[in-house]
Amino acid sequence: LGRFLSVLFAQEMAGDKRIVRSETLKQMFTPQLIEEDEGFGLGFHVGQYREHAKISHSGAVYGFSSSLVGLHQDKLGVVVLANTDIVGGAVRRVSDTALDLMLEAKLGEKIPPKKETVKLDAPAMAPYLGDYESESYWAHVEISEGGLEMDISGQPVKLVCTAPDEFLGTGRWVSETAVDFKKDDSGQVTAFSALEKDFTRVDPDKIAEVPAAWKRLLGSYGPRFIPLVVSVKHGHLYAMTENMVDYRLTPMNRTDFNMQPGMYLGEELVFQVDDDGRARSAVLANMTLKRIDP
């Protein structure tokens, strides 16, 4: 992977051999199908690290996590490989630290200072506690080990306060992601934004009754080392895929459900049911996953 980055930095040359045309590589480093400067190109996520153009690609599956990041105009790159699944947050912290050190060593750029944090006591944390939900994920905020911890669709995230109602969240899945809470006119915390999603506080009195037909869909499907797990939260059906997070499902009919915006935008989950309505398998991305629980 390091050699791969070197080829990209060397004007697409490997020794005296050209690997790809400059015009092709420029297109690969350009966000596709959108007008914004940040997004996915061809094989690379395109954006910025601090003030530097950045290309990257990361992933995690089956007990491994990895990340490749290149500041191609500055010819600086980092590859991080981890023998643990779904630790993108930890991998990013290693990658960002390496980039900061290299930018300082090569270009003399000082490492930006960390945001100052504010210690909150239990009464100050209390207004943020409770359950929330977005169009894609659920979230629960509680006090753990003397600080705030948020569970976002099954992934734990530690919160540190940097300003009134403003927090940074860090965990296996995320690294210093912004979590900004919102209050109504009476000063009550009613919502927060994070991961480009808007979460609103769940009113327990307005949670809908779970349809009986949904209860026959609950359970685990597919291989045991990476199952599809279907569950209910706050009256909504959720599906956890790739050992990652619960994604909210929107019913289209009795057996077909849409995945909400996130990693699987546009995908459908289709249940194959017996005569009594109990699911015997689920189909996702044209893969038939057999039920594996009793």
PDB file of C-alpha atoms in Angstrom:
ATOM      1  CA  LEU A   1       0.000   0.000   0.000  1.00  0.00           C
ATOM      2  CA  GLY A   2       2.925   2.326   0.675  1.00  0.00           C
ATOM      3  CA  ARG A   3       4.309   1.582  -2.799  1.00  0.00           C
ATOM      4  CA  PHE A   4       0.860   2.206  -4.226  1.00  0.00           C
ATOM      5  CA  LEU A   5       0.822   5.681  -2.653  1.00  0.00           C
ATOM      6  CA  SER A   6       4.328   6.312  -3.974  1.00  0.00           C
ATOM      7  CA  VAL A   7       3.127   5.636  -7.527  1.00  0.00           C
ATOM      8  CA  LEU A   8       0.305   8.119  -7.082  1.00  0.00           C
ATOM      9  CA  PHE A   9       2.776  10.709  -5.778  1.00  0.00           C
ATOM     10  CA  ALA A  10       5.244  10.051  -8.641  1.00  0.00           C
ATOM     11  CA  GLN A  11       2.975  11.348 -11.387  1.00  0.00           C
ATOM     12  CA  GLU A  12       1.562   7.854 -11.933  1.00  0.00           C
ATOM     13  CA  MET A  13       5.022   6.431 -12.700  1.00  0.00           C
ATOM     14  CA  ALA A  14       6.565   3.242 -11.297  1.00  0.00           C
ATOM     15  CA  GLY A  15      10.202   3.502 -12.311  1.00  0.00           C
ATOM     16  CA  ASP A  16      10.094   4.162 -16.060  1.00  0.00           C
ATOM     17  CA  LYS A  17       6.621   2.676 -16.506  1.00  0.00           C
ATOM     18  CA  ARG A  18       3.440   4.735 -16.610  1.00  0.00           C
ATOM     19  CA  ILE A  19       0.682   3.007 -14.646  1.00  0.00           C
ATOM     20  CA  VAL A  20      -2.224   5.302 -15.479  1.00  0.00           C
ATOM     21  CA  ARG A  21      -2.721   8.465 -17.523  1.00  0.00           C
ATOM     22  CA  SER A  22      -2.635  11.796 -15.693  1.00  0.00           C
ATOM     23  CA  GLU A  23      -6.090  12.644 -17.068  1.00  0.00           C
ATOM     24  CA  THR A  24      -7.483   9.412 -15.653  1.00  0.00           C
ATOM     25  CA  LEU A  25      -5.961   9.975 -12.226  1.00  0.00           C
ATOM     26  CA  LYS A  26      -7.317  13.537 -12.145  1.00  0.00           C
ATOM     27  CA  GLN A  27     -10.787  12.147 -12.789  1.00  0.00           C
ATOM     28  CA  MET A  28     -10.320   9.560 -10.031  1.00  0.00           C
ATOM     29  CA  PHE A  29      -9.440  12.396  -7.645  1.00  0.00           C
ATOM     30  CA  THR A  30     -12.577  14.371  -8.561  1.00  0.00           C
ATOM     31  CA  PRO A  31     -15.882  13.877  -6.660  1.00  0.00           C
ATOM     32  CA  GLN A  32     -18.393  12.236  -8.986  1.00  0.00           C
ATOM     33  CA  LEU A  33     -22.068  13.084  -9.570  1.00  0.00           C
ATOM     34  CA  ILE A  34     -22.028  16.054  -7.162  1.00  0.00           C
ATOM     35  CA  GLU A  35     -21.059  19.715  -7.326  1.00  0.00           C
ATOM     36  CA  GLU A  36     -19.243  19.794  -3.954  1.00  0.00           C
ATOM     37  CA  ASP A  37     -15.466  19.588  -3.617  1.00  0.00           C
ATOM     38  CA  GLU A  38     -15.724  16.779  -1.060  1.00  0.00           C
ATOM     39  CA  GLY A  39     -17.155  13.382  -1.865  1.00  0.00           C
ATOM     40  CA  PHE A  40     -16.299  10.091  -3.525  1.00  0.00           C
ATOM     41  CA  GLY A  41     -14.234  10.059  -6.692  1.00  0.00           C
ATOM     42  CA  LEU A  42     -13.355   6.836  -8.485  1.00  0.00           C
ATOM     43  CA  GLY A  43     -12.023   4.535  -5.786  1.00  0.00           C
ATOM     44  CA  PHE A  44     -11.041   7.372  -3.445  1.00  0.00           C
ATOM     45  CA  HIS A  45     -12.791   9.667  -1.016  1.00  0.00           C
ATOM     46  CA  VAL A  46     -11.740  13.201  -1.948  1.00  0.00           C
ATOM     47  CA  GLY A  47     -11.537  16.050   0.537  1.00  0.00           C
ATOM     48  CA  GLN A  48      -9.122  18.004   2.697  1.00  0.00           C
ATOM     49  CA  TYR A  49      -6.971  17.455   5.747  1.00  0.00           C
ATOM     50  CA  ARG A  50      -6.537  20.838   7.365  1.00  0.00           C
ATOM     51  CA  GLU A  51      -5.643  22.984   4.299  1.00  0.00           C
ATOM     52  CA  HIS A  52      -4.254  20.145   2.192  1.00  0.00           C
ATOM     53  CA  ALA A  53      -5.910  18.182  -0.625  1.00  0.00           C
ATOM     54  CA  LYS A  54      -6.536  14.630   0.539  1.00  0.00           C
ATOM     55  CA  ILE A  55      -7.459  11.304  -1.022  1.00  0.00           C
ATOM     56  CA  SER A  56      -8.369   8.330   1.124  1.00  0.00           C
ATOM     57  CA  HIS A  57     -10.094   4.983   1.348  1.00  0.00           C
ATOM     58  CA  SER A  58     -10.902   3.037   4.481  1.00  0.00           C
ATOM     59  CA  GLY A  59     -12.790  -0.094   5.354  1.00  0.00           C
ATOM     60  CA  ALA A  60     -13.469  -2.727   7.989  1.00  0.00           C
ATOM     61  CA  VAL A  61     -14.775  -6.272   7.731  1.00  0.00           C
ATOM     62  CA  TYR A  62     -14.375  -9.764   9.235  1.00  0.00           C
ATOM     63  CA  GLY A  63     -11.977  -8.780  12.035  1.00  0.00           C
ATOM     64  CA  PHE A  64      -9.831  -6.236  10.196  1.00  0.00           C
ATOM     65  CA  SER A  65      -9.822  -2.446   9.729  1.00  0.00           C
ATOM     66  CA  SER A  66      -7.675  -0.412   7.372  1.00  0.00           C
ATOM     67  CA  SER A  67      -7.070   3.082   6.096  1.00  0.00           C
ATOM     68  CA  LEU A  68      -5.052   4.650   3.281  1.00  0.00           C
ATOM     69  CA  VAL A  69      -4.654   8.442   3.267  1.00  0.00           C
ATOM     70  CA  GLY A  70      -2.611  10.549   0.868  1.00  0.00           C
ATOM     71  CA  LEU A  71      -1.886  14.264   0.762  1.00  0.00           C
ATOM     72  CA  HIS A  72      -0.912  13.790  -2.872  1.00  0.00           C
ATOM     73  CA  GLN A  73       0.139  17.359  -3.628  1.00  0.00           C
ATOM     74  CA  ASP A  74       2.515  17.269  -0.640  1.00  0.00           C
ATOM     75  CA  LYS A  75       3.611  13.654  -1.253  1.00  0.00           C
ATOM     76  CA  LEU A  76       2.732  12.552   2.268  1.00  0.00           C
ATOM     77  CA  GLY A  77       0.800   9.393   3.018  1.00  0.00           C
ATOM     78  CA  VAL A  78      -0.254   7.073   5.830  1.00  0.00           C
ATOM     79  CA  VAL A  79      -1.386   3.451   5.818  1.00  0.00           C
ATOM     80  CA  VAL A  80      -2.906   1.959   8.988  1.00  0.00           C
ATOM     81  CA  LEU A  81      -3.857  -1.713   9.319  1.00  0.00           C
ATOM     82  CA  ALA A  82      -5.586  -3.076  12.416  1.00  0.00           C
ATOM     83  CA  ASN A  83      -6.443  -6.648  13.396  1.00  0.00           C
ATOM     84  CA  THR A  84      -9.796  -5.623  14.882  1.00  0.00           C
ATOM     85  CA  ASP A  85     -13.140  -5.098  13.188  1.00  0.00           C
ATOM     86  CA  ILE A  86     -14.982  -1.748  13.122  1.00  0.00           C
ATOM     87  CA  VAL A  87     -12.297   0.451  14.707  1.00  0.00           C
ATOM     88  CA  GLY A  88     -12.389   3.250  12.154  1.00  0.00           C
ATOM     89  CA  GLY A  89     -12.256   5.830  14.938  1.00  0.00           C
ATOM     90  CA  ALA A  90      -9.070   4.395  16.436  1.00  0.00           C
ATOM     91  CA  VAL A  91      -7.483   3.964  12.991  1.00  0.00           C
ATOM     92  CA  ARG A  92      -8.286   7.577  12.139  1.00  0.00           C
ATOM     93  CA  ARG A  93      -6.657   8.813  15.356  1.00  0.00           C
ATOM     94  CA  VAL A  94      -3.441   6.994  14.402  1.00  0.00           C
ATOM     95  CA  SER A  95      -3.617   8.295  10.827  1.00  0.00           C
ATOM     96  CA  ASP A  96      -4.305  11.916  11.849  1.00  0.00           C
ATOM     97  CA  THR A  97      -1.471  11.867  14.384  1.00  0.00           C
ATOM     98  CA  ALA A  98       0.951  10.617  11.719  1.00  0.00           C
ATOM     99  CA  LEU A  99      -0.169  13.278   9.230  1.00  0.00           C
ATOM    100  CA  ASP A 100       0.233  16.024  11.844  1.00  0.00           C
ATOM    101  CA  LEU A 101       3.771  14.880  12.658  1.00  0.00           C
ATOM    102  CA  MET A 102       4.778  14.629   8.989  1.00  0.00           C
ATOM    103  CA  LEU A 103       3.338  18.034   8.101  1.00  0.00           C
ATOM    104  CA  GLU A 104       5.352  19.522  10.925  1.00  0.00           C
ATOM    105  CA  ALA A 105       8.537  17.672   9.936  1.00  0.00           C
ATOM    106  CA  LYS A 106       8.318  18.366   6.190  1.00  0.00           C
ATOM    107  CA  LEU A 107       6.542  21.718   5.947  1.00  0.00           C
ATOM    108  CA  GLY A 108       7.082  23.192   9.405  1.00  0.00           C
ATOM    109  CA  GLU A 109       3.360  23.378  10.123  1.00  0.00           C
ATOM    110  CA  LYS A 110       2.663  23.363  13.833  1.00  0.00           C
ATOM    111  CA  ILE A 111       0.189  20.794  15.106  1.00  0.00           C
ATOM    112  CA  PRO A 112      -3.137  22.542  15.852  1.00  0.00           C
ATOM    113  CA  PRO A 113      -3.921  22.690  19.574  1.00  0.00           C
ATOM    114  CA  LYS A 114      -6.667  20.441  20.877  1.00  0.00           C
ATOM    115  CA  LYS A 115      -9.945  22.041  21.869  1.00  0.00           C
ATOM    116  CA  GLU A 116     -10.193  22.762  25.560  1.00  0.00           C
ATOM    117  CA  THR A 117     -12.660  20.558  27.381  1.00  0.00           C
ATOM    118  CA  VAL A 118     -15.139  21.390  30.145  1.00  0.00           C
ATOM    119  CA  LYS A 119     -15.701  19.033  33.074  1.00  0.00           C
ATOM    120  CA  LEU A 120     -19.413  18.568  33.795  1.00  0.00           C
ATOM    121  CA  ASP A 121     -20.884  17.383  37.072  1.00  0.00           C
ATOM    122  CA  ALA A 122     -23.929  15.110  37.275  1.00  0.00           C
ATOM    123  CA  PRO A 123     -26.544  17.942  37.417  1.00  0.00           C
ATOM    124  CA  ALA A 124     -24.978  19.568  34.345  1.00  0.00           C
ATOM    125  CA  MET A 125     -25.054  16.279  32.416  1.00  0.00           C
ATOM    126  CA  ALA A 126     -28.619  15.390  33.375  1.00  0.00           C
ATOM    127  CA  PRO A 127     -30.406  17.495  30.696  1.00  0.00           C
ATOM    128  CA  TYR A 128     -28.728  15.532  27.903  1.00  0.00           C
ATOM    129  CA  LEU A 129     -29.687  12.056  29.129  1.00  0.00           C
ATOM    130  CA  GLY A 130     -32.287   9.990  27.350  1.00  0.00           C
ATOM    131  CA  ASP A 131     -33.258   8.418  24.040  1.00  0.00           C
ATOM    132  CA  TYR A 132     -33.072  10.025  20.607  1.00  0.00           C
ATOM    133  CA  GLU A 133     -33.734   8.938  17.042  1.00  0.00           C
ATOM    134  CA  SER A 134     -32.905  10.129  13.527  1.00  0.00           C
ATOM    135  CA  GLU A 135     -34.227   8.933  10.193  1.00  0.00           C
ATOM    136  CA  SER A 136     -31.404   6.368  10.125  1.00  0.00           C
ATOM    137  CA  TYR A 137     -30.123   5.625  13.658  1.00  0.00           C
ATOM    138  CA  TRP A 138     -31.215   5.468  17.303  1.00  0.00           C
ATOM    139  CA  ALA A 139     -29.158   6.940  20.148  1.00  0.00           C
ATOM    140  CA  HIS A 140     -29.095   6.711  23.943  1.00  0.00           C
ATOM    141  CA  VAL A 141     -27.200   9.090  26.256  1.00  0.00           C
ATOM    142  CA  GLU A 142     -26.272   8.125  29.817  1.00  0.00           C
ATOM    143  CA  ILE A 143     -23.670   8.821  32.500  1.00  0.00           C
ATOM    144  CA  SER A 144     -20.865   6.266  32.538  1.00  0.00           C
ATOM    145  CA  GLU A 145     -17.643   6.359  34.583  1.00  0.00           C
ATOM    146  CA  GLY A 146     -18.307   9.945  35.588  1.00  0.00           C
ATOM    147  CA  GLY A 147     -18.871  11.266  32.076  1.00  0.00           C
ATOM    148  CA  LEU A 148     -21.381  11.246  29.249  1.00  0.00           C
ATOM    149  CA  GLU A 149     -21.516   8.226  26.974  1.00  0.00           C
ATOM    150  CA  MET A 150     -23.673   7.916  23.880  1.00  0.00           C
ATOM    151  CA  ASP A 151     -24.712   4.684  22.214  1.00  0.00           C
ATOM    152  CA  ILE A 152     -25.400   5.338  18.530  1.00  0.00           C
ATOM    153  CA  SER A 153     -27.243   2.361  17.051  1.00  0.00           C
ATOM    154  CA  GLY A 154     -25.048  -0.076  18.972  1.00  0.00           C
ATOM    155  CA  GLN A 155     -21.698   1.749  18.828  1.00  0.00           C
ATOM    156  CA  PRO A 156     -20.490   3.331  22.128  1.00  0.00           C
ATOM    157  CA  VAL A 157     -19.144   6.890  21.931  1.00  0.00           C
ATOM    158  CA  LYS A 158     -17.552   8.869  24.774  1.00  0.00           C
ATOM    159  CA  LEU A 159     -18.551  12.548  24.853  1.00  0.00           C
ATOM    160  CA  VAL A 160     -16.386  15.435  26.071  1.00  0.00           C
ATOM    161  CA  CYS A 161     -17.784  18.955  26.373  1.00  0.00           C
ATOM    162  CA  THR A 162     -15.947  21.757  24.533  1.00  0.00           C
ATOM    163  CA  ALA A 163     -18.544  24.541  24.922  1.00  0.00           C
ATOM    164  CA  PRO A 164     -22.142  24.905  26.126  1.00  0.00           C
ATOM    165  CA  ASP A 165     -24.170  22.160  24.385  1.00  0.00           C
ATOM    166  CA  GLU A 166     -21.187  21.262  22.165  1.00  0.00           C
ATOM    167  CA  PHE A 167     -19.347  17.941  22.466  1.00  0.00           C
ATOM    168  CA  LEU A 168     -16.791  15.806  20.678  1.00  0.00           C
ATOM    169  CA  GLY A 169     -17.540  12.090  20.391  1.00  0.00           C
ATOM    170  CA  THR A 170     -14.834   9.432  20.241  1.00  0.00           C
ATOM    171  CA  GLY A 171     -15.017   5.640  20.139  1.00  0.00           C
ATOM    172  CA  ARG A 172     -14.249   2.592  18.037  1.00  0.00           C
ATOM    173  CA  TRP A 173     -16.434   3.887  15.217  1.00  0.00           C
ATOM    174  CA  VAL A 174     -15.767   7.650  15.297  1.00  0.00           C
ATOM    175  CA  SER A 175     -12.991  10.036  16.274  1.00  0.00           C
ATOM    176  CA  GLU A 176     -13.684  13.531  17.615  1.00  0.00           C
ATOM    177  CA  THR A 177     -16.925  13.848  15.686  1.00  0.00           C
ATOM    178  CA  ALA A 178     -19.027  16.921  16.512  1.00  0.00           C
ATOM    179  CA  VAL A 179     -22.156  16.332  18.613  1.00  0.00           C
ATOM    180  CA  ASP A 180     -24.198  19.524  19.047  1.00  0.00           C
ATOM    181  CA  PHE A 181     -27.278  19.530  21.259  1.00  0.00           C
ATOM    182  CA  LYS A 182     -30.257  21.840  20.733  1.00  0.00           C
ATOM    183  CA  LYS A 183     -32.694  23.350  23.229  1.00  0.00           C
ATOM    184  CA  ASP A 184     -36.215  24.654  22.889  1.00  0.00           C
ATOM    185  CA  ASP A 185     -37.417  28.059  24.093  1.00  0.00           C
ATOM    186  CA  SER A 186     -37.829  26.716  27.624  1.00  0.00           C
ATOM    187  CA  GLY A 187     -34.218  25.534  27.741  1.00  0.00           C
ATOM    188  CA  GLN A 188     -35.002  21.823  27.505  1.00  0.00           C
ATOM    189  CA  VAL A 189     -32.669  19.659  25.407  1.00  0.00           C
ATOM    190  CA  THR A 190     -34.797  18.321  22.554  1.00  0.00           C
ATOM    191  CA  ALA A 191     -32.367  17.223  19.840  1.00  0.00           C
ATOM    192  CA  PHE A 192     -28.786  16.952  18.665  1.00  0.00           C
ATOM    193  CA  SER A 193     -26.908  16.748  15.371  1.00  0.00           C
ATOM    194  CA  ALA A 194     -24.100  14.303  14.632  1.00  0.00           C
ATOM    195  CA  LEU A 195     -22.790  12.254  11.699  1.00  0.00           C
ATOM    196  CA  GLU A 196     -24.691  14.547   9.310  1.00  0.00           C
ATOM    197  CA  LYS A 197     -27.955  13.432  10.925  1.00  0.00           C
ATOM    198  CA  ASP A 198     -30.522  15.255  13.061  1.00  0.00           C
ATOM    199  CA  PHE A 199     -31.671  13.325  16.142  1.00  0.00           C
ATOM    200  CA  THR A 200     -34.797  14.264  18.111  1.00  0.00           C
ATOM    201  CA  ARG A 201     -35.664  13.194  21.640  1.00  0.00           C
ATOM    202  CA  VAL A 202     -37.967  10.175  21.805  1.00  0.00           C
ATOM    203  CA  ASP A 203     -41.269  10.762  23.579  1.00  0.00           C
ATOM    204  CA  PRO A 204     -42.077   7.438  25.307  1.00  0.00           C
ATOM    205  CA  ASP A 205     -45.784   8.262  25.208  1.00  0.00           C
ATOM    206  CA  LYS A 206     -45.695   8.428  21.399  1.00  0.00           C
ATOM    207  CA  ILE A 207     -43.891   5.153  20.674  1.00  0.00           C
ATOM    208  CA  ALA A 208     -46.044   3.133  18.301  1.00  0.00           C
ATOM    209  CA  GLU A 209     -47.100  -0.416  19.067  1.00  0.00           C
ATOM    210  CA  VAL A 210     -44.989  -2.943  17.160  1.00  0.00           C
ATOM    211  CA  PRO A 211     -47.101  -4.746  14.521  1.00  0.00           C
ATOM    212  CA  ALA A 212     -47.487  -8.442  15.200  1.00  0.00           C
ATOM    213  CA  ALA A 213     -46.152  -9.228  11.710  1.00  0.00           C
ATOM    214  CA  TRP A 214     -42.836  -7.524  12.560  1.00  0.00           C
ATOM    215  CA  LYS A 215     -42.288  -9.776  15.575  1.00  0.00           C
ATOM    216  CA  ARG A 216     -42.064 -12.741  13.178  1.00  0.00           C
ATOM    217  CA  LEU A 217     -39.174 -11.022  11.364  1.00  0.00           C
ATOM    218  CA  LEU A 218     -36.979 -10.421  14.411  1.00  0.00           C
ATOM    219  CA  GLY A 219     -33.806 -12.446  14.750  1.00  0.00           C
ATOM    220  CA  SER A 220     -30.456 -13.182  13.096  1.00  0.00           C
ATOM    221  CA  TYR A 221     -29.747 -14.195   9.519  1.00  0.00           C
ATOM    222  CA  GLY A 222     -26.727 -15.250   7.489  1.00  0.00           C
ATOM    223  CA  PRO A 223     -23.266 -16.412   8.640  1.00  0.00           C
ATOM    224  CA  ARG A 224     -22.705 -16.306  12.384  1.00  0.00           C
ATOM    225  CA  PHE A 225     -19.462 -14.350  12.144  1.00  0.00           C
ATOM    226  CA  ILE A 226     -21.182 -11.437  10.374  1.00  0.00           C
ATOM    227  CA  PRO A 227     -24.949 -11.792  10.846  1.00  0.00           C
ATOM    228  CA  LEU A 228     -27.803  -9.557   9.813  1.00  0.00           C
ATOM    229  CA  VAL A 229     -29.632  -8.826  13.088  1.00  0.00           C
ATOM    230  CA  VAL A 230     -33.191  -7.494  12.971  1.00  0.00           C
ATOM    231  CA  SER A 231     -34.542  -5.793  16.091  1.00  0.00           C
ATOM    232  CA  VAL A 232     -37.053  -3.202  17.301  1.00  0.00           C
ATOM    233  CA  LYS A 233     -36.234   0.152  18.880  1.00  0.00           C
ATOM    234  CA  HIS A 234     -38.754   2.855  19.826  1.00  0.00           C
ATOM    235  CA  GLY A 235     -41.448   1.189  17.741  1.00  0.00           C
ATOM    236  CA  HIS A 236     -39.326   1.015  14.581  1.00  0.00           C
ATOM    237  CA  LEU A 237     -37.682  -1.931  12.876  1.00  0.00           C
ATOM    238  CA  TYR A 238     -33.860  -1.886  12.615  1.00  0.00           C
ATOM    239  CA  ALA A 239     -31.288  -4.068  10.853  1.00  0.00           C
ATOM    240  CA  MET A 240     -27.658  -4.349  11.931  1.00  0.00           C
ATOM    241  CA  THR A 241     -25.333  -5.332   9.094  1.00  0.00           C
ATOM    242  CA  GLU A 242     -21.596  -6.047   8.809  1.00  0.00           C
ATOM    243  CA  ASN A 243     -21.154  -6.032  12.614  1.00  0.00           C
ATOM    244  CA  MET A 244     -21.552  -2.263  12.460  1.00  0.00           C
ATOM    245  CA  VAL A 245     -24.691  -0.343  13.470  1.00  0.00           C
ATOM    246  CA  ASP A 246     -28.480  -0.659  13.482  1.00  0.00           C
ATOM    247  CA  TYR A 247     -30.032   0.935  10.385  1.00  0.00           C
ATOM    248  CA  ARG A 248     -33.662   1.976  10.513  1.00  0.00           C
ATOM    249  CA  LEU A 249     -36.024   0.208   8.114  1.00  0.00           C
ATOM    250  CA  THR A 250     -39.011   1.824   6.416  1.00  0.00           C
ATOM    251  CA  PRO A 251     -41.787  -0.596   5.410  1.00  0.00           C
ATOM    252  CA  MET A 252     -42.859  -0.623   1.771  1.00  0.00           C
ATOM    253  CA  ASN A 253     -45.231  -3.538   2.255  1.00  0.00           C
ATOM    254  CA  ARG A 254     -45.547  -6.535   4.581  1.00  0.00           C
ATOM    255  CA  THR A 255     -42.154  -8.056   3.683  1.00  0.00           C
ATOM    256  CA  ASP A 256     -40.164  -5.355   1.850  1.00  0.00           C
ATOM    257  CA  PHE A 257     -38.282  -2.579   3.685  1.00  0.00           C
ATOM    258  CA  ASN A 258     -36.157   0.356   2.578  1.00  0.00           C
ATOM    259  CA  MET A 259     -32.800   1.132   4.193  1.00  0.00           C
ATOM    260  CA  GLN A 260     -32.592   4.767   5.309  1.00  0.00           C
ATOM    261  CA  PRO A 261     -29.798   7.242   4.370  1.00  0.00           C
ATOM    262  CA  GLY A 262     -26.411   5.976   5.443  1.00  0.00           C
ATOM    263  CA  MET A 263     -24.084   3.316   4.114  1.00  0.00           C
ATOM    264  CA  TYR A 264     -26.908   1.409   2.391  1.00  0.00           C
ATOM    265  CA  LEU A 265     -28.953   4.229   0.856  1.00  0.00           C
ATOM    266  CA  GLY A 266     -31.232   2.825  -1.819  1.00  0.00           C
ATOM    267  CA  GLU A 267     -30.896  -0.799  -0.680  1.00  0.00           C
ATOM    268  CA  GLU A 268     -33.932  -2.912   0.168  1.00  0.00           C
ATOM    269  CA  LEU A 269     -34.281  -5.708   2.714  1.00  0.00           C
ATOM    270  CA  VAL A 270     -36.789  -8.340   1.648  1.00  0.00           C
ATOM    271  CA  PHE A 271     -38.004 -11.072   3.998  1.00  0.00           C
ATOM    272  CA  GLN A 272     -39.049 -14.486   2.702  1.00  0.00           C
ATOM    273  CA  VAL A 273     -41.754 -15.780   5.043  1.00  0.00           C
ATOM    274  CA  ASP A 274     -43.580 -19.038   5.766  1.00  0.00           C
ATOM    275  CA  ASP A 275     -47.340 -19.412   5.592  1.00  0.00           C
ATOM    276  CA  ASP A 276     -47.591 -18.234   9.214  1.00  0.00           C
ATOM    277  CA  GLY A 277     -45.631 -15.057   8.411  1.00  0.00           C
ATOM    278  CA  ARG A 278     -42.420 -16.100  10.199  1.00  0.00           C
ATOM    279  CA  ALA A 279     -39.331 -15.140   8.211  1.00  0.00           C
ATOM    280  CA  ARG A 280     -37.168 -18.053   7.121  1.00  0.00           C
ATOM    281  CA  SER A 281     -34.617 -15.858   5.293  1.00  0.00           C
ATOM    282  CA  ALA A 282     -33.829 -12.274   4.331  1.00  0.00           C
ATOM    283  CA  VAL A 283     -32.506 -10.955   1.031  1.00  0.00           C
ATOM    284  CA  LEU A 284     -30.070  -8.026   1.052  1.00  0.00           C
ATOM    285  CA  ALA A 285     -28.041  -6.885  -1.991  1.00  0.00           C
ATOM    286  CA  ASN A 286     -29.267  -9.984  -3.859  1.00  0.00           C
ATOM    287  CA  MET A 287     -27.849 -12.281  -1.145  1.00  0.00           C
ATOM    288  CA  THR A 288     -30.221 -14.732   0.527  1.00  0.00           C
ATOM    289  CA  LEU A 289     -29.423 -14.958   4.236  1.00  0.00           C
ATOM    290  CA  LYS A 290     -31.033 -17.881   6.062  1.00  0.00           C
ATOM    291  CA  ARG A 291     -32.331 -17.458   9.617  1.00  0.00           C
ATOM    292  CA  ILE A 292     -29.784 -18.761  12.100  1.00  0.00           C
ATOM    293  CA  ASP A 293     -31.626 -18.386  15.425  1.00  0.00           C
ATOM    294  CA  PRO A 294     -34.344 -20.740  16.726  1.00  0.00           C
TER     295      PRO A 294
END
